Coordinates of C-alpha atoms in Angstrom, one line a residue:
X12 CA 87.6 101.2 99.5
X13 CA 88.6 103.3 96.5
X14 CA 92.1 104.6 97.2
X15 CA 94.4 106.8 95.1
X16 CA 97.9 107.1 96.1
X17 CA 99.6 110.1 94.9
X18 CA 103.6 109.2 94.9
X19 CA 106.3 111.6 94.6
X20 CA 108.8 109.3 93.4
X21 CA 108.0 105.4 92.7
X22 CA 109.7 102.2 91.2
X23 CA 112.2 101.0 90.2
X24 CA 113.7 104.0 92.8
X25 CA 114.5 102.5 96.0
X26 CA 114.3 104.8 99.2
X27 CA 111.6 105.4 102.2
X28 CA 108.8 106.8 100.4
X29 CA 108.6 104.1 97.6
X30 CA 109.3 101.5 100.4
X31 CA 106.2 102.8 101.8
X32 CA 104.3 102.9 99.6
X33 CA 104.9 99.5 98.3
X34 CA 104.1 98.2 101.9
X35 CA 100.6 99.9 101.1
X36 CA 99.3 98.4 98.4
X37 CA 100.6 95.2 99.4
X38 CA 98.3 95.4 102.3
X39 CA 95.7 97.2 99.8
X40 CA 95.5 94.2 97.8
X41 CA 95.2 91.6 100.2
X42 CA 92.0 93.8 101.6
X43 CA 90.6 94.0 97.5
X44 CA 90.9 97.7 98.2
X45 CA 91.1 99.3 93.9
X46 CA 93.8 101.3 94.6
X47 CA 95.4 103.8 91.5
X48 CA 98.5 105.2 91.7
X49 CA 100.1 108.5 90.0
X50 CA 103.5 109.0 90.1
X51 CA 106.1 110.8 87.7
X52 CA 108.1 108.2 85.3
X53 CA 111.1 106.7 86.0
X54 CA 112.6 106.6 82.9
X55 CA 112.4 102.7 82.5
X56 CA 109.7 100.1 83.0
X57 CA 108.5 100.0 86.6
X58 CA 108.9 97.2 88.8
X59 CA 105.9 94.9 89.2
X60 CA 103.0 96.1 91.7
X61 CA 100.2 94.1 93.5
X62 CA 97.5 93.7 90.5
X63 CA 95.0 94.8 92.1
X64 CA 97.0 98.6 91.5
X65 CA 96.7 100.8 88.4
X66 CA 99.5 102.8 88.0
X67 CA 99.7 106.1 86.2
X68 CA 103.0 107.3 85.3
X69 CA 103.0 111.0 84.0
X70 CA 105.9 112.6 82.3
X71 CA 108.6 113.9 84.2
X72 CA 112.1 115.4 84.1
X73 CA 115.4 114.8 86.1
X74 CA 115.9 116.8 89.3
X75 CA 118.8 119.3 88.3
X76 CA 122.4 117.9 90.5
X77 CA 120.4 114.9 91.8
X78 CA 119.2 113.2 88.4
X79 CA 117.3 110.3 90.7
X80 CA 114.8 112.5 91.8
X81 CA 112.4 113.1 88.7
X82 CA 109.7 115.1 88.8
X83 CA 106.6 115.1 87.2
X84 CA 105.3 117.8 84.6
X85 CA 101.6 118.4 83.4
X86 CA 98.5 120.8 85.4
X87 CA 96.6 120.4 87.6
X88 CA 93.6 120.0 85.3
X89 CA 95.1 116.4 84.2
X90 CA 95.3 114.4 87.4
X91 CA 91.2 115.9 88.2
X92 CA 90.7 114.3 85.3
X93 CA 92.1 111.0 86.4
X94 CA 91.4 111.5 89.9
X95 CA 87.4 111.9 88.3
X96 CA 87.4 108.7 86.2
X97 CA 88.8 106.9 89.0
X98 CA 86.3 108.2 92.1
X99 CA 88.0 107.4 94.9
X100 CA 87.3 107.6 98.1
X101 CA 90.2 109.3 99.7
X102 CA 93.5 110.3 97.8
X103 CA 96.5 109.6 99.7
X104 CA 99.5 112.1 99.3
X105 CA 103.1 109.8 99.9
X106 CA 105.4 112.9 100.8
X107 CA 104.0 115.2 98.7
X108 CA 105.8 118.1 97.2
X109 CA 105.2 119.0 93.5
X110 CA 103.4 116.4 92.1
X111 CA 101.2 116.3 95.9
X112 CA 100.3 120.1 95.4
X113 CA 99.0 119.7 92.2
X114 CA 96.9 116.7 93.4
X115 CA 95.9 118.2 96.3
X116 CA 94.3 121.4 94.2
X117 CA 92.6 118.5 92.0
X118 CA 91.2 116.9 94.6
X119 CA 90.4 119.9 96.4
X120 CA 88.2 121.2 93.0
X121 CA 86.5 117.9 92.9
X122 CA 85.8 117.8 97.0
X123 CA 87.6 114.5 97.5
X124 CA 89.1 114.0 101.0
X125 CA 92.8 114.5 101.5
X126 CA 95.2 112.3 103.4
X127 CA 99.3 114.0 103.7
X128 CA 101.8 111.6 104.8
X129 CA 104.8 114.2 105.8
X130 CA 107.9 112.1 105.0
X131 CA 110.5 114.1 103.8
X132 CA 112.0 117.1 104.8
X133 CA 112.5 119.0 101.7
X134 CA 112.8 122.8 103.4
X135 CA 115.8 121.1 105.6
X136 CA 117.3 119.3 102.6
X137 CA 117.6 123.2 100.9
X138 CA 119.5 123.9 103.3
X139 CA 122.1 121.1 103.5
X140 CA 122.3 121.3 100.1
X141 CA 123.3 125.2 99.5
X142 CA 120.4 126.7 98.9
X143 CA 118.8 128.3 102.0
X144 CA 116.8 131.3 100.1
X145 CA 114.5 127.7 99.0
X146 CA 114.3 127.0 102.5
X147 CA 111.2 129.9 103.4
X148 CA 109.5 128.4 99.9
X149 CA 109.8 125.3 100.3
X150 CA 107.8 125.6 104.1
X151 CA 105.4 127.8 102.3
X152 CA 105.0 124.9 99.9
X153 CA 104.4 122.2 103.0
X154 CA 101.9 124.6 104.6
X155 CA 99.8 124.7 101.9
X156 CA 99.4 121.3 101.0
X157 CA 99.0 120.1 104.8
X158 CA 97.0 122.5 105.5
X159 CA 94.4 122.2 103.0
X160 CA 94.3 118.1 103.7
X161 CA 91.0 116.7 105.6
X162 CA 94.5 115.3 107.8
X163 CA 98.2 115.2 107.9
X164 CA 100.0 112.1 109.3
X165 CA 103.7 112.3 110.8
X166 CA 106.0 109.5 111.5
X167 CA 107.4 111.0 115.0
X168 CA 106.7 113.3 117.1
X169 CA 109.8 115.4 116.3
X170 CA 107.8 115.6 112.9
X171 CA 104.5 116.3 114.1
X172 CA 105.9 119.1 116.5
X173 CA 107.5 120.5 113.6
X174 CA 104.6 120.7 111.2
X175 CA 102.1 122.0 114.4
X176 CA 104.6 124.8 115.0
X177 CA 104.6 125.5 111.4
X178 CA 100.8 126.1 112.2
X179 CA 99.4 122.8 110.3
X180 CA 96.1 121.7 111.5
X181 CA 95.2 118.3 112.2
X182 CA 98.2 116.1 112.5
X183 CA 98.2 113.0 113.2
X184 CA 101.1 110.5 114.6
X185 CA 101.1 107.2 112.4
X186 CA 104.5 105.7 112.0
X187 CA 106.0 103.3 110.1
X188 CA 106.4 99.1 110.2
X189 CA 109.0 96.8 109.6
X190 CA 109.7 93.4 107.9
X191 CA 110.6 91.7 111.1
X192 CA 110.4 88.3 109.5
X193 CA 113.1 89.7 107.1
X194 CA 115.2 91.3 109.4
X195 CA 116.0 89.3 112.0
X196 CA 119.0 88.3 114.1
X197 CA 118.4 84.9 112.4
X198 CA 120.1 86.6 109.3
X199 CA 123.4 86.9 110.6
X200 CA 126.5 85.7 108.3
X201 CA 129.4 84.8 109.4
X202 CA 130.8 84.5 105.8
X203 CA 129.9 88.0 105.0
X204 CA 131.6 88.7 108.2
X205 CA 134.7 86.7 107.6
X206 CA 135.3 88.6 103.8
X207 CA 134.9 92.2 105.8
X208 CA 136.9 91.9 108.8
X209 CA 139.1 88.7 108.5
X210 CA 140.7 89.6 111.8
X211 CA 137.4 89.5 113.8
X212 CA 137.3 93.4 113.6
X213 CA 133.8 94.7 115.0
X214 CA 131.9 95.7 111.8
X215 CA 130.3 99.5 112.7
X216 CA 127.7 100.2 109.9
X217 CA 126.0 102.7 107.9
X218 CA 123.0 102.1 105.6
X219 CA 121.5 104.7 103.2
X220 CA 121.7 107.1 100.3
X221 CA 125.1 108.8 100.2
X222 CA 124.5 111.8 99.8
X223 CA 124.6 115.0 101.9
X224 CA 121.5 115.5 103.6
X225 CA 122.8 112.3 105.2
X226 CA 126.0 113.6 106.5
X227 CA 127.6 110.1 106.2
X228 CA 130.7 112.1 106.2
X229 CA 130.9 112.6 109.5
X230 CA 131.6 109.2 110.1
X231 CA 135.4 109.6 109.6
X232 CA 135.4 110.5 113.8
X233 CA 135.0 107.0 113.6
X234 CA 138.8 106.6 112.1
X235 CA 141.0 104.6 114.0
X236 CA 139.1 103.0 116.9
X237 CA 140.6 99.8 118.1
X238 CA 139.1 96.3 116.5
X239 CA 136.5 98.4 114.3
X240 CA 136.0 98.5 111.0
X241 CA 133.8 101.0 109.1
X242 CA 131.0 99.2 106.4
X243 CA 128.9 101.8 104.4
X244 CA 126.1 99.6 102.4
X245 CA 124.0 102.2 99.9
X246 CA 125.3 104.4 97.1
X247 CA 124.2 107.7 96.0
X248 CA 125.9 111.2 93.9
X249 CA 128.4 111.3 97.1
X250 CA 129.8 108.0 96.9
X251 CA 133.4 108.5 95.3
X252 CA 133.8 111.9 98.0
X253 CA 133.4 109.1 100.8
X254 CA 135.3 106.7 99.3
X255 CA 138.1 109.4 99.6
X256 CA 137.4 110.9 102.9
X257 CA 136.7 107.2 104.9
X258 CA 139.9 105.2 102.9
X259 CA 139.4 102.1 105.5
X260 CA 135.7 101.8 105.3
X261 CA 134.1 98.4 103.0
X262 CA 131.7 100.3 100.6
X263 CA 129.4 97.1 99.7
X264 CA 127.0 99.5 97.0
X265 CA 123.5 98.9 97.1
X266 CA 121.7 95.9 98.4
X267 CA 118.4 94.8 98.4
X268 CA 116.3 91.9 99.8
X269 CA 117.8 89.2 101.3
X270 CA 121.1 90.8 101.2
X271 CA 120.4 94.0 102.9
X272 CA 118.7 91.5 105.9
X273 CA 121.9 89.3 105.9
X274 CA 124.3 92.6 105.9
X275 CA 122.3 94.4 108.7
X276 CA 122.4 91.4 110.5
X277 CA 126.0 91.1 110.5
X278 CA 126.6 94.5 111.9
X279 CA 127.6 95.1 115.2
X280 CA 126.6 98.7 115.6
X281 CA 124.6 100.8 113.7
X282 CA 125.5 104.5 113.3
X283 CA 123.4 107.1 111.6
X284 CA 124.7 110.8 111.8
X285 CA 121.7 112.0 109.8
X286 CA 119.5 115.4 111.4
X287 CA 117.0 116.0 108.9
X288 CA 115.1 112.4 109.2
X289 CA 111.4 112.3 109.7
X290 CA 111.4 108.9 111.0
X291 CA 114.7 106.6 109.8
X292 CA 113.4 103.4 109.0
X293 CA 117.0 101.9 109.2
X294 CA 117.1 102.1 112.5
X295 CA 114.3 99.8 112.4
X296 CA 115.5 97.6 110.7
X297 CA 119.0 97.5 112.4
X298 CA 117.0 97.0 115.8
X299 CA 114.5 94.4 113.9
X300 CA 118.1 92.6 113.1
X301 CA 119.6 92.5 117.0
X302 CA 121.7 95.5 116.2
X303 CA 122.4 98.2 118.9
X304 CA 122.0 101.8 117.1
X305 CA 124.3 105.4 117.6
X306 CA 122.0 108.2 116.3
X307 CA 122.0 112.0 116.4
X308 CA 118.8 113.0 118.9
X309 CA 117.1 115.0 116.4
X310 CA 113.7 114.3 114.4
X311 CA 112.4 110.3 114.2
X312 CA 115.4 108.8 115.8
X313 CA 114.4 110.4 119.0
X314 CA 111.2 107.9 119.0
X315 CA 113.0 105.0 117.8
X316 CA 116.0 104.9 119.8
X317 CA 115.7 104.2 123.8
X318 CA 118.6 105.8 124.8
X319 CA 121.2 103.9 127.0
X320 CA 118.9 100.9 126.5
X321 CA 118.5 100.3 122.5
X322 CA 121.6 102.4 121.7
X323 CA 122.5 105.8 122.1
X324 CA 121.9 109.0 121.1
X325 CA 124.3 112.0 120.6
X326 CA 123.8 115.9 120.2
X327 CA 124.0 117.3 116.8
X328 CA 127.1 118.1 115.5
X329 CA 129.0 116.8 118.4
X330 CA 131.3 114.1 116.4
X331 CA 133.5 113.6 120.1
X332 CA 130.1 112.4 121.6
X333 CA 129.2 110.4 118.5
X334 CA 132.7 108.2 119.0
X335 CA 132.8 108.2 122.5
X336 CA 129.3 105.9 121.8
X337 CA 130.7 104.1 119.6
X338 CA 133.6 103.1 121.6
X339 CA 131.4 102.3 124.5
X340 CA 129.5 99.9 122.9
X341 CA 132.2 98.3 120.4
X342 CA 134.4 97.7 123.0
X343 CA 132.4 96.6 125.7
X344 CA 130.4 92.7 124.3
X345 CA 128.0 92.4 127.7
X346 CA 126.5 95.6 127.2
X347 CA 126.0 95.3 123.4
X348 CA 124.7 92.4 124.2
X349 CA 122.1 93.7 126.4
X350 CA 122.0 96.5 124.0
X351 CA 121.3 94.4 121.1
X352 CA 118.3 92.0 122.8
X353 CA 116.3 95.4 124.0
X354 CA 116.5 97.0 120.6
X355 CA 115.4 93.8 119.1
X356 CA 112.6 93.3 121.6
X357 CA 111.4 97.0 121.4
X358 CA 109.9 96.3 117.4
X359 CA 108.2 93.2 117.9
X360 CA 104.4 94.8 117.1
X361 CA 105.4 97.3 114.8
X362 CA 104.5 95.1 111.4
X363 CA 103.6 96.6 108.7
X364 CA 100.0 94.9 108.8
X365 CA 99.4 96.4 111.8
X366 CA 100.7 100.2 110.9
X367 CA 98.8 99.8 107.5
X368 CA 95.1 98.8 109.6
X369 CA 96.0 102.0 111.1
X370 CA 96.5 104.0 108.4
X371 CA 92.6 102.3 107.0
X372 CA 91.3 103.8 110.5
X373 CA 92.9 106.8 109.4
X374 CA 91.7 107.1 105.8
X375 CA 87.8 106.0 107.5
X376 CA 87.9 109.0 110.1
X377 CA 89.0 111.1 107.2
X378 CA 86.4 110.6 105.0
X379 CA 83.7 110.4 107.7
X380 CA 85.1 113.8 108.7
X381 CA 85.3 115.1 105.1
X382 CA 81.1 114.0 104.7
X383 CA 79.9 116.6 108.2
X384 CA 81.8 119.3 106.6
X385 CA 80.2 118.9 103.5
X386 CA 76.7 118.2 105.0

């Protein structure tokens, strides 16, 4: 198969959509699919990609108040062009937003097959971020490129309610895997433990960008609870704010690899107080790793966490119900024992060779169903 992936953000950037995508052309290349992939420039070489990927970097410019986020510049008349010399046979939109609208016209002009992964929800993050008057643009924006796609897949079902009552046609559920050969109770340290909490403390963690749309500061309910100790593992543009808000908590930075596996793993709880995620593929992860998970029950954590089984989840906003859960299970070793072997247990199966064979069957139906309309 001829795929182009359309990325809104790529390498060297680390978060879920490059993660993804990665995870794609992994499986791409081991299939000697010819895959080419546009995304905006990073401002630095890219990391390495599976070789049988192109990459296409266009120009782009810094995302004003969060310079991380780039975004690419050039019309829509330049990625026809490449999305002409290349031919694919489907073009695959990862989150797609500015860069996805202008390659969704392209490949609209050209009558190419459209396949919209919602990952990101950009008209929520306009509001956490202080500028609600975006939010009613931004859904405007999402409408239109889902619902000119052949189809649109969701990672939860939070997600695809949201986009169906937003009036977007043919959405499909296809969710994400996880490395569970990487993240494994296996990986467990109890080194890394040992330099945290020297007194044995339960370590209570938190992994992801810091910054607001992840509400990481809502985490200081957490304060004082009895043999706990608070480890944030991610950085981001809030990073110095939390240091100064959550004093007690270990702030490990970013970590990668084998040392992301080997922190989760050493966890005892996992909290997220996030309510704008489409899937949370931490959560997966922490369960992949034996970890019991605390999680607001709103949008993809509602799928991923079986509550009072894998973890729990708490009502939005309600910080009292968020520490009560955490006290339940830091406090209490049976249960998070029990916790800890059902959440690890519940994502055996979801590899990401089996989601990404999905997400083929996908592309297939797509294009078959793109060929009858154009009969």
């Amino acid at each position: 198969m001829r795929i182009v992936v359309v990325a809104e953000t790529f390498l060297p950037a680390v978060n879920g959509v490059t993660h993804s995508v990665q995870k794609m052309l992994e499986h791409f290349a081991l299939r000697g699919d010819e895959v080419l992939v546009i995304a905006p420039s990073a401002g630095g070489p890219p990391r390495p990609v599976p070789k049988a990927a192109r990459v296409v970097l266009l120009p782009s410019v810094p995302l004003a108040r969060y310079a991380s986020v780039r975004i690419a510049v050039g019309g829509v008349a330049r990625i026809r062009r490449i999305l002409a010399d290349f031919a694919p046979d489907v073009v695959h939109l990862a989150s797609p937003f500015e860069l996805g609208w202008r390659a969704a016209r392209a490949a609209e002009q050209l009558g190419l097959p459209v396949i919209a992964v919602y990952q990101t929800d950009i008209p929520g993050y306009a509001a956490r971020y202080g500028v609600p008057f975006l939010e009613n643009w931004a859904w405007q924006r999402v409408e239109n490129i889902h619902g000119g796609a052949s189809r649109t897949l969701a990672p939860s079902s939070a997600a695809v309610a949201q986009l169906q009552d937003r009036g977007v046609p043919r959405v499909r559920l296809w969710r994400r895997g996880v490395d569970t050969h990487r993240f494994h109770p296996s990986r467990r340290s109890t080194t890394l433990r040992a330099g945290i909490a020297p007194d044995g403390a339960r370590l209570i963690g938190y992994v992801g960008r810091l910054a607001a749309e992840k509400q990481v500061e809502d985490l200081r309910a957490l304060a004082g609870i009895d043999n706990t100790r608070l480890v944030i593992i991610g950085d981001g543009p809030q990073r110095q704010a939390l240091e100064a808000i959550l004093p007690d908590a270990a702030f490990l930075g970013f970590l990668g690899g084998n040392a992301l596996a080997a922190a989760m793993a050493s966890l005892d709880l996992f909290v997220h107080p996030g309510e704008l995620e489409t899937f949370c593929q931490t959560i997966q992860e922490a369960m992949a790793s034996g970890v019991p998970v605390v999680a607001t029950a709103r949008g993809g954590p509602v799928d991923l966490v079986d509550n009072s089984r894998t973890g729990w989840l708490y009502e939005p906003g309600n910080l009292a119900d968020l520490r009560r859960h955490v006290e339940d299970l830091a406090g209490d070793d049976a249960k998070r024992a029990a916790f800890s072997a059902a959440a690890f247990a519940a994502v055996q199966g979801r590899t990401w060779p089996v989601l990404c064979e999905l997400l083929i069957q996908h592309y297939e139906e797509a294009i078959n169903d793109h060929a009858l309309l154009h009969l």
